[in-house]
PDB file of C-alpha atoms in Angstrom:
ATOM      1  CA  MET A   1      45.474  19.345-131.865  1.00 93.00           C
ATOM      2  CA  ALA A   2      46.771  22.885-131.318  1.00 95.00           C
ATOM      3  CA  THR A   3      43.922  24.374-133.350  1.00 96.00           C
ATOM      4  CA  ALA A   4      41.316  22.306-131.489  1.00 96.00           C
ATOM      5  CA  ALA A   5      42.842  23.306-128.146  1.00 96.00           C
ATOM      6  CA  ALA A   6      42.922  27.014-129.040  1.00 97.00           C
ATOM      7  CA  THR A   7      39.297  26.910-130.151  1.00 97.00           C
ATOM      8  CA  THR A   8      38.271  25.045-127.000  1.00 96.00           C
ATOM      9  CA  VAL A   9      40.039  27.540-124.726  1.00 95.00           C
ATOM     10  CA  TYR A  10      38.047  30.434-126.222  1.00 96.00           C
ATOM     11  CA  THR A  11      34.641  28.710-126.428  1.00 96.00           C
ATOM     12  CA  TRP A  12      32.151  28.711-123.562  1.00 96.00           C
ATOM     13  CA  ASP A  13      28.401  29.013-122.982  1.00 97.00           C
ATOM     14  CA  THR A  14      26.829  30.252-119.741  1.00 96.00           C
ATOM     15  CA  ARG A  15      23.523  28.714-120.825  1.00 96.00           C
ATOM     16  CA  GLU A  16      24.958  25.203-120.729  1.00 96.00           C
ATOM     17  CA  ALA A  17      27.701  25.152-118.102  1.00 96.00           C
ATOM     18  CA  THR A  18      28.811  26.879-114.930  1.00 96.00           C
ATOM     19  CA  TYR A  19      32.162  28.610-114.680  1.00 96.00           C
ATOM     20  CA  SER A  20      33.552  25.653-112.725  1.00 96.00           C
ATOM     21  CA  GLU A  21      32.393  23.213-115.401  1.00 96.00           C
ATOM     22  CA  THR A  22      33.871  25.364-118.176  1.00 96.00           C
ATOM     23  CA  TYR A  23      37.139  25.789-116.295  1.00 96.00           C
ATOM     24  CA  GLY A  24      37.261  22.035-115.578  1.00 96.00           C
ATOM     25  CA  ARG A  25      36.610  21.106-119.212  1.00 95.00           C
ATOM     26  CA  ILE A  26      39.495  23.253-120.402  1.00 95.00           C
ATOM     27  CA  ARG A  27      41.693  22.239-117.458  1.00 96.00           C
ATOM     28  CA  ALA A  28      41.283  18.610-118.581  1.00 95.00           C
ATOM     29  CA  TRP A  29      43.236  19.453-121.767  1.00 94.00           C
ATOM     30  CA  TRP A  30      46.263  20.752-119.777  1.00 96.00           C
ATOM     31  CA  HIS A  31      48.745  18.039-118.753  1.00 96.00           C
ATOM     32  CA  VAL A  32      51.312  19.036-116.145  1.00 96.00           C
ATOM     33  CA  LEU A  33      54.818  17.946-117.120  1.00 95.00           C
ATOM     34  CA  PRO A  34      56.771  15.798-114.655  1.00 93.00           C
ATOM     35  CA  ASP A  35      59.334  18.571-114.140  1.00 92.00           C
ATOM     36  CA  GLY A  36      56.585  20.993-113.097  1.00 94.00           C
ATOM     37  CA  SER A  37      57.556  23.578-115.713  1.00 93.00           C
ATOM     38  CA  ASN A  38      53.912  24.215-116.592  1.00 96.00           C
ATOM     39  CA  PRO A  39      52.102  24.408-113.238  1.00 97.00           C
ATOM     40  CA  LEU A  40      48.364  24.884-112.918  1.00 96.00           C
ATOM     41  CA  THR A  41      48.939  28.454-111.710  1.00 96.00           C
ATOM     42  CA  VAL A  42      50.121  29.257-115.248  1.00 96.00           C
ATOM     43  CA  PHE A  43      46.987  27.600-116.631  1.00 96.00           C
ATOM     44  CA  ALA A  44      44.766  29.732-114.360  1.00 96.00           C
ATOM     45  CA  ASP A  45      46.582  32.954-115.326  1.00 96.00           C
ATOM     46  CA  GLN A  46      46.382  32.203-119.035  1.00 96.00           C
ATOM     47  CA  PHE A  47      42.735  31.151-118.865  1.00 96.00           C
ATOM     48  CA  GLU A  48      41.900  34.481-117.239  1.00 95.00           C
ATOM     49  CA  ALA A  49      43.962  36.218-119.954  1.00 95.00           C
ATOM     50  CA  THR A  50      41.309  35.054-122.442  1.00 95.00           C
ATOM     51  CA  GLY A  51      38.896  37.438-120.711  1.00 92.00           C
ATOM     52  CA  THR A  52      37.177  34.709-118.722  1.00 90.00           C
ATOM     53  CA  ASN A  53      37.105  34.727-114.948  1.00 93.00           C
ATOM     54  CA  ALA A  54      34.489  33.755-112.403  1.00 94.00           C
ATOM     55  CA  ALA A  55      33.132  37.294-111.959  1.00 93.00           C
ATOM     56  CA  ALA A  56      32.811  38.008-115.695  1.00 91.00           C
ATOM     57  CA  TYR A  57      31.242  34.611-116.301  1.00 94.00           C
ATOM     58  CA  ALA A  58      28.704  35.153-113.515  1.00 92.00           C
ATOM     59  CA  SER A  59      27.703  38.555-114.872  1.00 91.00           C
ATOM     60  CA  LEU A  60      27.208  37.066-118.340  1.00 93.00           C
ATOM     61  CA  THR A  61      25.045  34.213-117.092  1.00 92.00           C
ATOM     62  CA  GLY A  62      22.003  36.464-116.741  1.00 90.00           C
ATOM     63  CA  ALA A  63      22.629  37.853-120.224  1.00 93.00           C
ATOM     64  CA  HIS A  64      22.784  34.331-121.721  1.00 95.00           C
ATOM     65  CA  GLY A  65      26.384  34.979-122.679  1.00 96.00           C
ATOM     66  CA  HIS A  66      28.373  32.626-124.791  1.00 97.00           C
ATOM     67  CA  ARG A  67      31.521  32.848-126.853  1.00 97.00           C
ATOM     68  CA  THR A  68      32.436  31.059-130.048  1.00 97.00           C
ATOM     69  CA  ALA A  69      35.789  30.820-131.762  1.00 98.00           C
ATOM     70  CA  LYS A  70      36.953  29.650-135.158  1.00 98.00           C
ATOM     71  CA  ALA A  71      40.562  29.263-136.257  1.00 98.00           C
ATOM     72  CA  GLU A  72      41.554  31.647-139.046  1.00 98.00           C
ATOM     73  CA  ASN A  73      45.162  30.489-139.399  1.00 97.00           C
ATOM     74  CA  SER A  74      47.837  28.533-137.621  1.00 97.00           C
ATOM     75  CA  THR A  75      51.620  28.633-137.748  1.00 98.00           C
ATOM     76  CA  CYS A  76      53.822  26.102-136.030  1.00 98.00           C
ATOM     77  CA  ASP A  77      57.426  25.448-135.070  1.00 98.00           C
ATOM     78  CA  ALA A  78      59.901  26.626-137.742  1.00 97.00           C
ATOM     79  CA  GLN A  79      57.258  28.986-139.182  1.00 97.00           C
ATOM     80  CA  LEU A  80      57.534  31.047-135.966  1.00 97.00           C
ATOM     81  CA  ALA A  81      60.512  33.402-135.717  1.00 97.00           C
ATOM     82  CA  GLN A  82      60.718  33.090-131.932  1.00 96.00           C
ATOM     83  CA  PHE A  83      60.705  29.289-132.168  1.00 96.00           C
ATOM     84  CA  VAL A  84      63.589  29.411-134.642  1.00 96.00           C
ATOM     85  CA  GLN A  85      65.549  31.714-132.299  1.00 96.00           C
ATOM     86  CA  TYR A  86      64.660  29.656-129.209  1.00 95.00           C
ATOM     87  CA  PRO A  87      63.945  26.065-130.303  1.00 95.00           C
ATOM     88  CA  ALA A  88      62.031  23.634-128.143  1.00 95.00           C
ATOM     89  CA  PRO A  89      64.149  22.141-125.373  1.00 94.00           C
ATOM     90  CA  TRP A  90      63.338  18.565-126.462  1.00 95.00           C
ATOM     91  CA  GLU A  91      62.214  16.683-129.539  1.00 96.00           C
ATOM     92  CA  GLY A  92      58.454  16.254-129.631  1.00 97.00           C
ATOM     93  CA  LEU A  93      57.561  19.576-128.013  1.00 97.00           C
ATOM     94  CA  HIS A  94      55.744  21.724-130.576  1.00 97.00           C
ATOM     95  CA  VAL A  95      54.520  25.322-130.476  1.00 97.00           C
ATOM     96  CA  CYS A  96      51.749  26.704-132.658  1.00 98.00           C
ATOM     97  CA  THR A  97      50.209  30.153-132.712  1.00 98.00           C
ATOM     98  CA  VAL A  98      46.585  30.123-133.804  1.00 98.00           C
ATOM     99  CA  THR A  99      44.671  33.261-134.734  1.00 98.00           C
ATOM    100  CA  LEU A 100      41.040  32.923-133.757  1.00 98.00           C
ATOM    101  CA  ALA A 101      37.965  34.788-134.943  1.00 98.00           C
ATOM    102  CA  VAL A 102      36.100  35.189-131.653  1.00 98.00           C
ATOM    103  CA  THR A 103      32.484  36.274-131.238  1.00 98.00           C
ATOM    104  CA  GLU A 104      30.956  37.025-127.869  1.00 96.00           C
ATOM    105  CA  HIS A 105      27.174  36.795-127.754  1.00 97.00           C
ATOM    106  CA  ALA A 106      24.762  38.205-125.167  1.00 94.00           C
ATOM    107  CA  ILE A 107      21.211  39.484-125.087  1.00 94.00           C
ATOM    108  CA  SER A 108      22.585  42.986-125.660  1.00 93.00           C
ATOM    109  CA  GLY A 109      24.353  42.022-128.905  1.00 96.00           C
ATOM    110  CA  THR A 110      27.607  40.612-130.207  1.00 97.00           C
ATOM    111  CA  ASN A 111      31.241  41.623-130.100  1.00 96.00           C
ATOM    112  CA  SER A 112      33.697  40.185-132.622  1.00 98.00           C
ATOM    113  CA  TYR A 113      37.486  40.321-132.609  1.00 98.00           C
ATOM    114  CA  THR A 114      40.558  38.276-133.433  1.00 98.00           C
ATOM    115  CA  ALA A 115      42.753  36.748-130.781  1.00 97.00           C
ATOM    116  CA  PRO A 116      46.126  35.042-131.077  1.00 98.00           C
ATOM    117  CA  ILE A 117      46.841  32.136-128.765  1.00 97.00           C
ATOM    118  CA  SER A 118      49.976  30.019-128.586  1.00 98.00           C
ATOM    119  CA  VAL A 119      49.564  26.352-127.799  1.00 98.00           C
ATOM    120  CA  MET A 120      52.307  23.923-126.815  1.00 97.00           C
ATOM    121  CA  VAL A 121      51.796  20.222-127.412  1.00 97.00           C
ATOM    122  CA  ASN A 122      54.010  17.381-126.288  1.00 97.00           C
ATOM    123  CA  CYS A 123      54.157  14.472-128.716  1.00 97.00           C
ATOM    124  CA  PRO A 124      56.129  11.282-129.206  1.00 97.00           C
ATOM    125  CA  PRO A 125      59.085  10.790-129.245  1.00 97.00           C
ATOM    126  CA  ALA A 126      59.250  13.042-126.152  1.00 96.00           C
ATOM    127  CA  ALA A 127      59.935  10.927-123.090  1.00 93.00           C
ATOM    128  CA  THR A 128      57.238  12.874-121.209  1.00 93.00           C
ATOM    129  CA  ALA A 129      54.541  12.316-123.890  1.00 95.00           C
ATOM    130  CA  PRO A 130      52.087   9.440-124.074  1.00 94.00           C
ATOM    131  CA  ALA A 131      53.311   6.754-126.482  1.00 94.00           C
ATOM    132  CA  ASP A 132      50.379   7.066-128.882  1.00 95.00           C
ATOM    133  CA  ARG A 133      49.245  10.692-128.926  1.00 95.00           C
ATOM    134  CA  CYS A 134      50.014  14.335-128.276  1.00 96.00           C
ATOM    135  CA  GLU A 135      48.784  16.300-125.282  1.00 96.00           C
ATOM    136  CA  MET A 136      48.479  20.018-124.576  1.00 97.00           C
ATOM    137  CA  VAL A 137      51.036  21.162-122.018  1.00 97.00           C
ATOM    138  CA  ALA A 138      50.491  24.907-122.246  1.00 97.00           C
ATOM    139  CA  PHE A 139      48.632  27.715-123.929  1.00 97.00           C
ATOM    140  CA  TYR A 140      49.363  31.398-123.794  1.00 97.00           C
ATOM    141  CA  ALA A 141      46.754  34.091-124.303  1.00 96.00           C
ATOM    142  CA  SER A 142      48.679  36.924-122.631  1.00 94.00           C
ATOM    143  CA  SER A 143      50.224  39.176-125.251  1.00 91.00           C
ATOM    144  CA  ASP A 144      53.649  39.007-123.618  1.00 91.00           C
ATOM    145  CA  ARG A 145      53.676  35.191-123.819  1.00 94.00           C
ATOM    146  CA  ILE A 146      52.383  34.618-127.371  1.00 95.00           C
ATOM    147  CA  VAL A 147      54.965  33.146-129.749  1.00 96.00           C
ATOM    148  CA  TYR A 148      55.190  34.749-133.207  1.00 94.00           C
TER     149      TYR A 148
END
């Protein structure tokens, strides 16, 4: 799920959806925890940290801009030094850092780069998780928030 979420966060297409639709699609993956520790303001900040905001999206619409992403690798939980030093506060909360190969396309050409993104998923047996599945509760695209 973390890999799918990371890829989804970095993928958009101005030819097929407005900024609001793109934002809403990705927002639908983010589930606010009952304790409010992952508010939507964090989601908005981290979404903009991917290089996507309303102004940039609007300027790319005329250039038929779109961005694709493919996961190159993923490390989770005990594979991450920071996770080992600061373990999850409850069982069922998992952290993965996914490195994406991102390509931005526009009429003027393409731009390719790699981008790390950390994704937190809440899974059973966590009391705050759905009984039958995991759900994304956070992602971090800002360099100071990415877990390594």
